[in-house]
Short mmCIF file of C-alpha atoms in Angstrom, two decimals:
data_model
loop_
_atom_site.label_atom_id
_atom_site.label_comp_id
_atom_site.label_asym_id
_atom_site.label_seq_id
_atom_site.Cartn_x
_atom_site.Cartn_y
_atom_site.Cartn_z
CA MET A 1 87.04 110.88 126.99
CA SER A 2 88.15 114.45 126.19
CA ARG A 3 91.72 115.38 125.61
CA PRO A 4 93.24 117.64 128.29
CA ALA A 5 93.34 121.38 127.55
CA GLU A 6 97.12 121.50 127.24
CA TRP A 7 96.86 119.60 123.99
CA ASN A 8 95.61 122.82 122.37
CA GLU A 9 98.74 124.60 123.37
CA SER A 10 102.01 124.47 121.48
CA LYS A 11 104.64 123.63 124.07
CA PRO A 12 107.41 121.78 122.23
CA GLU A 13 109.99 122.65 124.89
CA GLU A 14 107.94 120.74 127.48
CA LEU A 15 107.60 117.59 125.39
CA MET A 16 109.89 115.38 127.53
CA THR A 17 110.96 117.50 130.52
CA PHE A 18 110.23 114.62 132.82
CA MET A 19 113.05 112.59 131.38
CA SER A 20 116.83 113.11 131.42
CA ASP A 21 118.69 115.61 129.22
CA ALA A 22 119.36 112.93 126.72
CA ALA A 23 115.71 112.18 126.44
CA ASP A 24 114.88 115.85 126.11
CA ARG A 25 117.32 116.17 123.16
CA SER A 26 115.67 113.12 121.53
CA ALA A 27 112.17 114.55 122.07
CA GLU A 28 113.14 117.94 120.63
CA SER A 29 114.16 116.19 117.43
CA VAL A 30 110.45 115.34 116.92
CA LEU A 31 110.04 118.98 115.97
CA ALA A 32 112.54 118.85 113.18
CA ASP A 33 109.75 119.19 110.58
CA GLY A 34 108.25 122.57 111.38
CA ALA A 35 104.64 123.54 110.70
CA GLY A 36 103.90 124.65 107.18
CA SER A 37 102.57 123.56 103.76
CA TYR A 38 104.57 120.82 102.07
CA PRO A 39 104.29 118.59 99.02
CA PHE A 40 103.26 115.09 100.01
CA GLY A 41 103.36 113.28 96.65
CA PRO A 42 100.57 114.08 94.19
CA VAL A 43 101.12 116.49 91.32
CA ALA A 44 99.89 120.09 91.93
CA ALA A 45 99.05 119.49 95.58
CA THR A 46 100.48 120.37 98.96
CA ALA A 47 99.07 119.90 102.50
CA HIS A 48 99.50 121.46 105.92
CA TRP A 49 101.84 119.77 108.41
CA ASP A 50 101.19 121.13 111.86
CA GLY A 51 104.51 119.97 113.28
CA GLN A 52 103.23 116.57 114.31
CA ALA A 53 100.72 115.40 111.69
CA TRP A 54 99.24 116.16 108.29
CA GLN A 55 95.95 118.02 108.23
CA PRO A 56 93.44 117.60 105.37
CA PRO A 57 92.40 118.89 102.95
CA ARG A 58 95.04 118.93 100.21
CA ILE A 59 95.87 122.34 98.80
CA VAL A 60 95.80 122.82 95.05
CA THR A 61 99.23 124.19 94.07
CA PRO A 62 99.56 124.45 90.31
CA GLN A 63 103.28 125.05 90.35
CA GLN A 64 103.93 121.96 92.48
CA THR A 65 105.38 119.04 90.46
CA GLU A 66 105.38 115.38 91.46
CA LEU A 67 108.10 114.37 93.90
CA LYS A 68 110.69 112.13 92.30
CA TYR A 69 112.00 108.99 93.85
CA ARG A 70 115.22 107.35 92.75
CA ARG A 71 114.78 103.58 92.83
CA THR A 72 117.61 101.33 93.81
CA ALA A 73 117.99 97.57 93.58
CA LEU A 74 117.34 95.77 96.89
CA PRO A 75 117.46 98.95 99.05
CA PHE A 76 116.72 97.00 102.25
CA LEU A 77 120.16 95.46 102.16
CA GLY A 78 121.56 98.75 103.33
CA HIS A 79 119.42 98.98 106.44
CA LEU A 80 120.12 97.66 109.90
CA TRP A 81 116.50 96.48 110.42
CA PHE A 82 116.83 93.90 107.59
CA TRP A 83 119.96 92.35 109.00
CA LEU A 84 118.47 92.10 112.47
CA VAL A 85 115.47 90.27 111.07
CA PHE A 86 117.61 88.08 108.77
CA PHE A 87 120.26 87.00 111.29
CA GLY A 88 117.76 86.93 114.20
CA THR A 89 115.60 84.42 112.29
CA GLY A 90 118.60 82.44 111.04
CA TYR A 91 120.14 82.31 114.50
CA THR A 92 116.92 81.06 116.11
CA VAL A 93 116.37 78.40 113.42
CA ALA A 94 119.96 77.20 113.75
CA THR A 95 119.94 76.93 117.53
CA LEU A 96 116.52 75.23 117.68
CA LEU A 97 117.48 72.68 115.02
CA TYR A 98 121.13 72.11 115.82
CA THR A 99 121.61 72.64 119.58
CA GLU A 100 121.65 69.29 121.39
CA SER A 101 121.05 69.93 125.06
CA ASN A 102 118.14 70.07 127.46
CA PRO A 103 115.14 72.18 126.44
CA SER A 104 115.69 74.97 128.90
CA VAL A 105 119.23 75.62 127.72
CA THR A 106 118.22 75.48 124.07
CA GLY A 107 115.36 77.91 124.61
CA LEU A 108 117.59 80.31 126.55
CA VAL A 109 120.22 80.23 123.78
CA SER A 110 117.70 80.76 120.93
CA TRP A 111 115.71 83.63 122.58
CA PRO A 112 118.12 86.45 121.60
CA GLY A 113 117.20 85.69 117.94
CA PHE A 114 113.57 86.61 118.66
CA VAL A 115 114.66 89.84 120.36
CA ALA A 116 116.89 90.80 117.40
CA ALA A 117 114.15 90.14 114.84
CA LEU A 118 111.55 92.11 116.80
CA THR A 119 113.98 94.98 117.25
CA GLY A 120 114.41 94.98 113.50
CA VAL A 121 110.69 95.50 112.92
CA VAL A 122 110.61 98.42 115.26
CA LEU A 123 113.60 100.03 113.44
CA LEU A 124 111.82 99.41 110.12
CA LEU A 125 108.83 101.48 111.26
CA SER A 126 111.02 104.06 112.97
CA ARG A 127 112.97 104.92 109.79
CA HIS A 128 109.75 105.97 108.12
CA LEU A 129 108.59 108.11 111.05
CA TYR A 130 111.74 110.00 112.01
CA PRO A 131 114.76 111.36 110.13
CA PRO A 132 118.05 109.51 110.90
CA ARG A 133 119.26 109.79 114.44
CA GLN A 134 116.22 111.75 115.53
CA ALA A 135 113.89 109.07 116.84
CA PRO A 136 113.40 109.27 120.64
CA TYR A 137 114.61 105.74 121.27
CA PHE A 138 115.41 106.44 124.92
CA VAL A 139 111.83 107.29 125.70
CA VAL A 140 110.43 104.57 123.55
CA LEU A 141 112.68 101.84 124.99
CA TRP A 142 112.05 102.82 128.62
CA TRP A 143 108.28 103.10 128.41
CA GLY A 144 107.83 100.41 125.77
CA ILE A 145 109.55 97.74 127.86
CA MET A 146 107.48 98.58 130.90
CA ALA A 147 104.19 98.78 129.00
CA GLY A 148 104.95 95.63 127.07
CA THR A 149 105.82 93.60 130.16
CA ALA A 150 102.67 94.76 131.96
CA ALA A 151 100.56 94.01 128.87
CA PHE A 152 101.97 90.49 128.65
CA VAL A 153 101.30 89.76 132.33
CA ILE A 154 97.71 91.10 132.08
CA ALA A 155 97.00 89.16 128.87
CA LEU A 156 98.43 85.97 130.33
CA LEU A 157 96.34 86.20 133.52
CA VAL A 158 93.14 87.08 131.58
CA GLU A 159 93.62 84.23 129.08
CA LEU A 160 94.33 81.77 131.89
CA ALA A 161 91.19 82.91 133.70
CA VAL A 162 89.10 82.57 130.53
CA ASP A 163 90.50 79.11 129.78
CA LEU A 164 89.61 77.96 133.30
CA SER A 165 86.09 79.39 133.27
CA VAL A 166 85.00 78.93 129.71
CA ASP A 167 85.52 75.84 127.54
CA SER A 168 86.10 77.71 124.20
CA PRO A 169 85.90 75.70 121.00
CA ALA A 170 89.07 75.75 118.88
CA ALA A 171 87.45 78.04 116.34
CA LEU A 172 87.10 80.78 118.93
CA LEU A 173 90.64 80.56 120.34
CA GLY A 174 91.94 82.97 117.71
CA LEU A 175 89.29 85.56 118.46
CA GLN A 176 89.85 85.20 122.18
CA ALA A 177 93.59 85.78 121.79
CA GLY A 178 93.16 88.63 119.35
CA LEU A 179 90.76 90.49 121.62
CA ILE A 180 92.69 90.03 124.84
CA GLU A 181 96.20 90.53 123.50
CA GLU A 182 95.52 93.52 121.23
CA THR A 183 93.59 95.26 123.97
CA SER A 184 96.37 94.69 126.56
CA LYS A 185 99.05 95.97 124.21
CA LEU A 186 97.17 99.22 123.62
CA LEU A 187 95.97 99.62 127.17
CA PHE A 188 98.98 101.32 128.81
CA PRO A 189 100.07 103.42 125.80
CA VAL A 190 96.52 104.77 125.51
CA LEU A 191 96.48 105.50 129.30
CA MET A 192 99.78 107.33 128.80
CA LEU A 193 98.17 109.27 125.96
CA SER A 194 95.26 110.19 128.20
CA LEU A 195 97.20 111.11 131.29
CA GLY A 196 100.31 112.57 129.69
CA SER A 197 99.05 114.13 126.46
CA SER A 198 101.79 116.77 126.25
CA ARG A 199 104.37 114.03 126.42
CA PHE A 200 102.72 111.20 124.39
CA GLY A 201 100.30 113.08 122.16
CA SER A 202 102.54 113.02 119.10
CA PRO A 203 101.12 110.44 116.66
CA ARG A 204 104.59 109.39 115.50
CA LEU A 205 105.85 108.93 119.03
CA GLY A 206 102.64 107.01 119.87
CA VAL A 207 103.17 104.54 116.99
CA LEU A 208 106.80 103.98 117.95
CA LEU A 209 105.82 103.53 121.65
CA VAL A 210 103.17 100.95 120.72
CA ALA A 211 105.58 99.18 118.40
CA ALA A 212 108.13 98.89 121.24
CA THR A 213 105.40 97.72 123.60
CA SER A 214 104.29 95.04 121.11
CA ALA A 215 107.88 93.93 120.46
CA THR A 216 108.35 93.45 124.21
CA PHE A 217 105.11 91.53 124.34
CA GLY A 218 106.25 89.34 121.51
CA ALA A 219 109.61 88.65 123.04
CA ALA A 220 107.92 87.65 126.37
CA GLU A 221 105.48 85.37 124.54
CA ALA A 222 108.36 83.71 122.73
CA ALA A 223 110.12 83.10 126.00
CA LEU A 224 106.98 81.51 127.41
CA TYR A 225 106.64 79.14 124.46
CA LEU A 226 110.34 78.23 124.65
CA ALA A 227 110.12 77.55 128.37
CA ASN A 228 107.04 75.25 128.02
CA ALA A 229 108.23 73.34 124.93
CA SER A 230 109.46 69.77 125.28
CA ALA A 231 112.71 68.65 123.61
CA GLU A 232 110.70 67.10 120.79
CA GLU A 233 108.69 70.23 120.22
CA LEU A 234 111.39 72.93 120.29
CA TRP A 235 112.22 72.81 116.60
CA THR A 236 108.63 73.53 115.73
CA LEU A 237 108.92 76.96 117.28
CA ALA A 238 111.51 78.16 114.77
CA PRO A 239 108.92 79.83 112.47
CA ARG A 240 107.61 81.89 115.44
CA THR A 241 110.59 84.20 115.04
CA LEU A 242 108.80 85.65 112.06
CA GLY A 243 105.35 85.10 113.49
CA GLU A 244 106.07 87.24 116.56
CA MET A 245 106.77 90.20 114.25
CA SER A 246 103.08 90.29 113.42
CA HIS A 247 102.41 91.48 117.04
CA VAL A 248 104.23 94.68 116.15
CA LEU A 249 102.50 95.25 112.87
CA TRP A 250 98.93 94.55 114.07
CA THR A 251 99.09 96.94 116.98
CA ALA A 252 101.14 99.62 115.22
CA THR A 253 98.39 99.70 112.57
CA ALA A 254 95.83 100.45 115.22
CA ALA A 255 98.10 102.97 116.96
CA ALA A 256 98.52 105.03 113.81
CA VAL A 257 94.78 105.48 113.52
CA VAL A 258 94.17 105.94 117.23
CA TRP A 259 96.84 108.60 117.72
CA LEU A 260 96.16 110.48 114.47
CA ALA A 261 92.49 110.68 115.16
CA ALA A 262 93.09 111.69 118.78
CA TRP A 263 95.45 114.41 117.69
CA ARG A 264 92.98 115.83 115.19
CA ARG A 265 89.87 115.50 117.31
CA LYS A 266 91.56 116.50 120.56
CA LYS A 267 89.96 113.46 122.18
CA VAL A 268 91.51 110.22 123.25
CA ILE A 269 88.55 107.97 122.29
CA THR A 270 87.39 108.41 118.72
CA LEU A 271 85.30 106.36 116.32
CA ALA A 272 88.25 106.03 113.95
CA GLY A 273 90.42 104.87 116.86
CA LEU A 274 87.89 102.22 117.80
CA ILE A 275 87.81 101.00 114.23
CA GLY A 276 91.62 100.84 114.21
CA TRP A 277 91.55 98.73 117.39
CA GLY A 278 88.88 96.49 115.93
CA LEU A 279 91.00 95.99 112.79
CA ALA A 280 93.97 94.91 114.84
CA VAL A 281 91.82 92.44 116.74
CA ALA A 282 90.42 91.07 113.48
CA MET A 283 93.87 90.63 111.92
CA HIS A 284 95.24 88.94 115.03
CA ALA A 285 92.21 86.67 115.45
CA GLY A 286 92.16 85.65 111.78
CA ASN A 287 95.91 84.94 111.76
CA ASP A 288 95.72 82.73 114.87
CA ALA A 289 92.58 80.90 113.76
CA VAL A 290 94.15 79.94 110.43
CA PHE A 291 97.52 78.92 111.83
CA VAL A 292 96.08 76.92 114.72
CA GLN A 293 94.18 74.82 112.24
CA LEU A 294 97.17 74.46 109.84
CA SER A 295 99.53 73.50 112.62
CA ARG A 296 97.27 70.50 113.43
CA VAL A 297 97.34 69.06 109.93
CA GLY A 298 99.41 65.89 109.83
CA THR A 299 100.72 66.15 113.41
CA GLU A 300 97.83 64.99 115.58
CA ASP A 301 98.38 61.34 114.93
CA SER A 302 102.04 61.15 113.92
CA GLY A 303 103.56 63.07 116.79
CA PHE A 304 106.71 65.22 116.69
CA THR A 305 109.29 62.44 117.22
CA THR A 306 108.55 60.69 113.88
CA PHE A 307 110.37 63.36 111.84
CA ASP A 308 114.11 62.97 111.24
CA PHE A 309 116.40 65.94 110.91
CA MET A 310 116.03 66.49 107.13
CA ALA A 311 112.26 66.27 107.50
CA GLN A 312 112.38 68.81 110.32
CA LEU A 313 114.51 71.07 108.18
CA ALA A 314 112.07 70.80 105.25
CA ILE A 315 109.02 71.44 107.48
CA VAL A 316 110.65 74.45 109.11
CA GLY A 317 111.67 75.90 105.73
CA GLY A 318 108.12 75.51 104.45
CA TRP A 319 106.58 77.11 107.53
CA ILE A 320 109.10 79.98 107.45
CA SER A 321 108.22 80.67 103.82
CA LEU A 322 104.50 80.64 104.57
CA VAL A 323 104.73 82.73 107.77
CA GLY A 324 107.16 85.13 106.04
CA LEU A 325 104.65 85.64 103.22
CA VAL A 326 101.85 86.35 105.74
CA VAL A 327 104.08 88.85 107.65
CA VAL A 328 104.74 90.68 104.37
CA VAL A 329 100.96 90.95 103.83
CA TRP A 330 100.52 92.32 107.37
CA PHE A 331 103.34 94.79 106.71
CA LEU A 332 101.69 96.08 103.48
CA LEU A 333 98.37 96.46 105.35
CA SER A 334 100.01 98.26 108.24
CA ARG A 335 101.74 100.63 105.82
CA ILE A 336 98.33 101.95 104.70
CA ALA A 337 97.86 103.45 108.17
CA ILE A 338 101.43 104.26 109.23
CA ARG A 339 102.40 106.14 106.05
CA GLU A 340 99.87 108.89 107.01
CA LEU A 341 102.44 109.98 109.65
CA VAL A 342 105.52 110.19 107.42
CA PRO A 343 106.90 113.75 107.97
CA PRO A 344 107.70 116.18 105.16
CA SER A 345 111.47 115.62 105.33
CA LEU A 346 110.98 111.89 104.68
CA VAL A 347 108.23 112.15 102.10
CA GLN A 348 110.76 113.41 99.59
CA VAL A 349 112.92 110.34 99.97
CA SER A 350 110.12 107.81 100.38
CA SER A 351 108.67 105.51 97.70
CA ARG A 352 105.11 106.10 96.57
CA GLY A 353 103.97 103.31 98.86
CA TRP A 354 105.16 105.25 101.88
CA ARG A 355 103.75 108.68 100.95
CA PRO A 356 100.65 109.99 102.83
CA ARG A 357 97.24 109.81 101.23
CA LEU A 358 95.68 112.39 103.64
CA ARG A 359 93.04 110.11 105.06
CA SER A 360 90.36 111.93 107.00
CA TRP A 361 90.63 109.91 110.20
CA GLY A 362 89.44 112.02 113.08
CA THR A 363 88.41 115.02 110.99
#
């Protein structure tokens, strides 16, 4: 699928004219890092930033010294994203373990914790893609919620249809979910990329849009689990607060590759993009396959009602530790792709792990 001709033109003033004035101002902030050659980390090297993405190859610049980074202890404590994840997770655990009421009320009360934690992950990615107060949140929120809601409905209907028509063994349930859900989360953003390239062609905007779409998907999935859980099962959903964050990381990883390759190749569908999508499917499928098997250990015969409160607390704590560790691994893997989009103004204040490596995706 070829990219429309207008992608070849530089029309920053038309980036978001279809939205309100507030959205226009947010979109114009995307252009804060103007085109030019900038240092991106290595000693004696710069690279060309075209206003939206880095373009290989690196340029040998003998007078360029290595960018310095001032390390601070526990820097995440000063960022909103961390506290949204921390308090969102804590709130959900507390309500699911301590609230004594009917399941529907407990689920409704605990759901905002999922929303807060997922919002925190989106903000975490945003702070590495846009300078402070310059991210186009209005556009991302508007389209992300709509795309995420539609993706969830489609994935739910497809999974129900597959379950009714195919008796899939447990080992394939993870692959099934990974394929259907990752495809549905990318479907509408990629359609928007194809049909509205002048608005959604920016790789950074694309990643943030997909992150918001995936966060909406995760929040909707959490609501479905909460609504279907019995009173005895509700407490077992507490670790899903962290687990749902993986939805954002998996698909944002694919989005970084899809959008960067599309921007460079001037085509929506690229080999690199397909590999990125396949990687997201593989991460999702592997994650689900492992945790489905682990969740069955020790619970098939004993049932949920045999655990007293202290046992529940210990089990939830263990699961949160395990899931949290896995989410950190997914985050580190996603950073490999997303850091390729860190703009020049943020490279200088980013740690080495967040500095671009100038991967040749799409070139």
